[in-house]
Each structure stands twice: as structure tokens, then as C-alpha cells.
Amino acid sequence: MEEWQNTVANGIPARKELQAGLRQRVERAMAVTINREMNRLERGMTFLATVGSTAPFIGLFGTVWGIINSFKAIAQTNNTSLAVVAPGMAEALFATALGLVAAIPAVVAYNGYSNRLNRYAGRLDAFVTEFTAILSRHLEAQDAKSKTAPLLTAGVPIDLPDSQAQAMSDEDNKPLE
């Protein structure tokens, strides 16, 4: 809005080239603002993506570590009983579960947040498109006024489309008491 206010402080430019420049500057200012806002909102996404993609591998590493400990216990005791194998297998299962407990919520949060950000970006883009169309119509109307105003003051008749509105009587123009 600052770009618009600074440019039209002395009136909307009448020349087409100046209007096109104004339209481009406003579009550019909106695009820069949207990019800044989306970058700010996407800040934590990298962390969620990293946790969601690496946690299962960390859990897998813990699983391998626990199985290695089980094999070491078997080698040291020369016994394959459950009492020897169980501690290492428990470590392995715990590491796997811990990796999944970290990864699943991170992936769910990433997907949900990413979806909401994409929808928000779409709404911002739709706003820019709609605002640009309104700005274009406004500038074209301003251009049309600037072209017909000199003709009206010179007494040149101009055929305008008929209006459906009724003329107001003097009584309708009275101030409210």
C-alpha cells in the first residue's frame, strides 16, 4: 500500500506509461511482501522435514546397535538363552520405537503445515490477481475520465450508455434534519 500511497499522493498519473509503471511497482511490492511473509511462515519446515526423514534411520541405527550388543553378550557367555539376548533386543526395540515416535508426528505436522501454507499462498496469489484487476479497472476508468473531460468542457457531445437510475428531485437533495 505504501507504493500506491506514495505514487498517488499528487493524483493518479494520467499518462498510460506512468499508469503501467505504477501497476508494475504495486505488483512487485505485493510479490515481495508475499515472499517475505511465506519465508517467515516456512521457517520451521526444514526442522520438521529433517526430523521426519532422519529419525527412522537413527532408530534403525539404534536397532543395529542393540543387536550388536546381543551378539557380543552371546560371544562373551557362549550362551544363547533369553536372559543373555533380551537386554540387547530390548535396546534395539526401544531405539526403533523412539525413532518412530519422533518421525511420525514430525511427518504428520510437516504435511499438515505444508498443506495449510500452500492454501494460504494460493489465497494470497488470488488476492494479488484480484487487486491487480481492480487497480487496472481503476486506472482505465481514470484514463477514460482524463480523455473525456476536455471534450466535455469544449462542448463536444459524447454518447454515454443509458443509466437505469432515476433522476433525483430537489426534495431528495435536502439535508436530513
mmCIF file of C-alpha atoms in Angstrom, residues 19-153:
data_model
loop_
_atom_site.group_PDB
_atom_site.id
_atom_site.type_symbol
_atom_site.label_atom_id
_atom_site.label_comp_id
_atom_site.label_asym_id
_atom_site.label_seq_id
_atom_site.Cartn_x
_atom_site.Cartn_y
_atom_site.Cartn_z
ATOM 1 C CA GLN A 19 -0.011 4.060 -15.082
ATOM 2 C CA ALA A 20 1.718 0.913 -16.374
ATOM 3 C CA GLY A 21 4.747 1.733 -14.238
ATOM 4 C CA LEU A 22 2.521 2.251 -11.205
ATOM 5 C CA ARG A 23 0.774 -1.077 -11.827
ATOM 6 C CA GLN A 24 4.123 -2.884 -12.122
ATOM 7 C CA ARG A 25 5.503 -1.275 -8.956
ATOM 8 C CA VAL A 26 2.411 -2.199 -6.962
ATOM 9 C CA GLU A 27 2.527 -5.791 -8.294
ATOM 10 C CA ARG A 28 6.226 -6.031 -7.466
ATOM 11 C CA ALA A 29 5.691 -4.636 -3.962
ATOM 12 C CA MET A 30 2.917 -7.178 -3.341
ATOM 13 C CA ALA A 31 5.074 -10.044 -4.669
ATOM 14 C CA VAL A 32 7.987 -9.044 -2.421
ATOM 15 C CA THR A 33 5.679 -8.790 0.593
ATOM 16 C CA ILE A 34 4.157 -12.215 -0.114
ATOM 17 C CA ASN A 35 7.610 -13.775 -0.496
ATOM 18 C CA ARG A 36 8.770 -12.291 2.807
ATOM 19 C CA GLU A 37 5.649 -13.488 4.601
ATOM 20 C CA MET A 38 5.883 -17.014 3.157
ATOM 21 C CA ASN A 39 9.590 -17.231 4.074
ATOM 22 C CA ARG A 40 8.744 -16.207 7.629
ATOM 23 C CA LEU A 41 5.966 -18.792 7.864
ATOM 24 C CA GLU A 42 8.090 -21.597 6.379
ATOM 25 C CA ARG A 43 10.937 -21.121 8.869
ATOM 26 C CA GLY A 44 10.332 -24.296 10.939
ATOM 27 C CA MET A 45 9.556 -26.521 7.975
ATOM 28 C CA THR A 46 13.179 -27.574 7.437
ATOM 29 C CA PHE A 47 13.441 -28.831 11.008
ATOM 30 C CA LEU A 48 10.230 -30.883 10.690
ATOM 31 C CA ALA A 49 11.376 -32.337 7.367
ATOM 32 C CA THR A 50 14.789 -33.227 8.822
ATOM 33 C CA VAL A 51 13.327 -34.924 11.908
ATOM 34 C CA GLY A 52 10.722 -36.764 9.840
ATOM 35 C CA SER A 53 13.250 -38.102 7.382
ATOM 36 C CA THR A 54 16.210 -38.876 9.678
ATOM 37 C CA ALA A 55 14.544 -40.193 12.857
ATOM 38 C CA PRO A 56 13.713 -43.608 11.347
ATOM 39 C CA PHE A 57 17.358 -44.018 10.351
ATOM 40 C CA ILE A 58 18.521 -43.056 13.827
ATOM 41 C CA GLY A 59 16.068 -45.653 15.174
ATOM 42 C CA LEU A 60 17.461 -48.182 12.708
ATOM 43 C CA PHE A 61 20.987 -47.376 13.861
ATOM 44 C CA GLY A 62 19.848 -47.986 17.461
ATOM 45 C CA THR A 63 18.325 -51.292 16.365
ATOM 46 C CA VAL A 64 21.609 -52.391 14.832
ATOM 47 C CA TRP A 65 23.462 -51.233 17.956
ATOM 48 C CA GLY A 66 21.152 -53.289 20.200
ATOM 49 C CA ILE A 67 21.559 -56.412 18.050
ATOM 50 C CA ILE A 68 25.343 -55.969 18.091
ATOM 51 C CA ASN A 69 25.191 -55.820 21.904
ATOM 52 C CA SER A 70 23.149 -59.044 21.892
ATOM 53 C CA PHE A 71 25.749 -60.794 19.737
ATOM 54 C CA LYS A 72 28.547 -59.531 21.992
ATOM 55 C CA ALA A 73 26.701 -60.930 25.026
ATOM 56 C CA ILE A 74 26.282 -64.291 23.267
ATOM 57 C CA ALA A 75 30.015 -64.346 22.414
ATOM 58 C CA GLN A 76 31.077 -63.458 25.937
ATOM 59 C CA THR A 77 28.894 -66.015 27.667
ATOM 60 C CA ASN A 78 28.814 -68.707 24.989
ATOM 61 C CA ASN A 79 25.120 -68.964 25.794
ATOM 62 C CA THR A 80 22.077 -68.136 23.641
ATOM 63 C CA SER A 81 19.482 -68.075 26.392
ATOM 64 C CA LEU A 82 16.834 -65.390 26.512
ATOM 65 C CA ALA A 83 18.479 -63.819 29.562
ATOM 66 C CA VAL A 84 21.613 -63.116 27.503
ATOM 67 C CA VAL A 85 19.886 -61.916 24.311
ATOM 68 C CA ALA A 86 16.993 -59.977 25.874
ATOM 69 C CA PRO A 87 18.853 -56.814 27.032
ATOM 70 C CA GLY A 88 20.308 -56.151 23.570
ATOM 71 C CA MET A 89 16.981 -56.903 21.865
ATOM 72 C CA ALA A 90 15.210 -54.539 24.282
ATOM 73 C CA GLU A 91 17.680 -51.795 23.350
ATOM 74 C CA ALA A 92 17.019 -52.495 19.690
ATOM 75 C CA LEU A 93 13.238 -52.353 20.048
ATOM 76 C CA PHE A 94 13.409 -49.246 22.225
ATOM 77 C CA ALA A 95 15.618 -47.434 19.681
ATOM 78 C CA THR A 96 13.258 -48.381 16.849
ATOM 79 C CA ALA A 97 10.237 -47.174 18.801
ATOM 80 C CA LEU A 98 11.980 -43.928 19.748
ATOM 81 C CA GLY A 99 12.832 -43.229 16.094
ATOM 82 C CA LEU A 100 9.227 -43.845 15.056
ATOM 83 C CA VAL A 101 7.853 -41.743 17.932
ATOM 84 C CA ALA A 102 9.943 -38.828 16.685
ATOM 85 C CA ALA A 103 9.393 -39.362 12.957
ATOM 86 C CA ILE A 104 5.651 -39.979 12.729
ATOM 87 C CA PRO A 105 4.467 -36.766 14.448
ATOM 88 C CA ALA A 106 7.098 -34.742 12.579
ATOM 89 C CA VAL A 107 5.919 -36.055 9.205
ATOM 90 C CA VAL A 108 2.246 -35.534 10.093
ATOM 91 C CA ALA A 109 2.969 -31.981 11.298
ATOM 92 C CA TYR A 110 5.065 -31.233 8.216
ATOM 93 C CA ASN A 111 2.361 -32.450 5.833
ATOM 94 C CA GLY A 112 -0.422 -30.583 7.638
ATOM 95 C CA TYR A 113 1.539 -27.365 7.955
ATOM 96 C CA SER A 114 2.748 -27.599 4.359
ATOM 97 C CA ASN A 115 -0.809 -28.070 3.125
ATOM 98 C CA ARG A 116 -2.037 -25.040 5.092
ATOM 99 C CA LEU A 117 0.865 -22.927 3.816
ATOM 100 C CA ASN A 118 0.113 -23.907 0.223
ATOM 101 C CA ARG A 119 -3.546 -22.961 0.643
ATOM 102 C CA TYR A 120 -2.555 -19.646 2.247
ATOM 103 C CA ALA A 121 -0.118 -18.921 -0.603
ATOM 104 C CA GLY A 122 -2.919 -19.659 -3.067
ATOM 105 C CA ARG A 123 -5.227 -17.216 -1.297
ATOM 106 C CA LEU A 124 -2.504 -14.546 -1.344
ATOM 107 C CA ASP A 125 -1.926 -15.106 -5.067
ATOM 108 C CA ALA A 126 -5.671 -14.872 -5.718
ATOM 109 C CA PHE A 127 -5.740 -11.603 -3.766
ATOM 110 C CA VAL A 128 -2.888 -10.190 -5.859
ATOM 111 C CA THR A 129 -4.677 -11.184 -9.055
ATOM 112 C CA GLU A 130 -7.963 -9.656 -7.908
ATOM 113 C CA PHE A 131 -6.301 -6.498 -6.595
ATOM 114 C CA THR A 132 -4.367 -6.077 -9.845
ATOM 115 C CA ALA A 133 -7.594 -6.404 -11.846
ATOM 116 C CA ILE A 134 -9.290 -3.786 -9.640
ATOM 117 C CA LEU A 135 -6.272 -1.494 -9.969
ATOM 118 C CA SER A 136 -6.291 -1.911 -13.752
ATOM 119 C CA ARG A 137 -10.007 -1.102 -13.946
ATOM 120 C CA HIS A 138 -9.479 1.933 -11.720
ATOM 121 C CA LEU A 139 -6.590 3.214 -13.827
ATOM 122 C CA GLU A 140 -8.515 2.596 -17.068
ATOM 123 C CA ALA A 141 -11.507 4.486 -15.660
ATOM 124 C CA GLN A 142 -9.168 7.317 -14.654
ATOM 125 C CA ASP A 143 -7.700 7.287 -18.155
ATOM 126 C CA ALA A 144 -11.174 7.402 -19.708
ATOM 127 C CA LYS A 145 -12.121 10.361 -17.478
ATOM 128 C CA SER A 146 -8.986 12.257 -18.430
ATOM 129 C CA LYS A 147 -9.755 11.716 -22.137
ATOM 130 C CA THR A 148 -13.445 12.736 -21.983
ATOM 131 C CA ALA A 149 -13.145 15.661 -19.535
ATOM 132 C CA PRO A 150 -11.512 18.064 -22.066
ATOM 133 C CA LEU A 151 -14.158 17.133 -24.629
ATOM 134 C CA LEU A 152 -16.975 17.870 -22.182
ATOM 135 C CA THR A 153 -15.578 21.293 -21.328
#
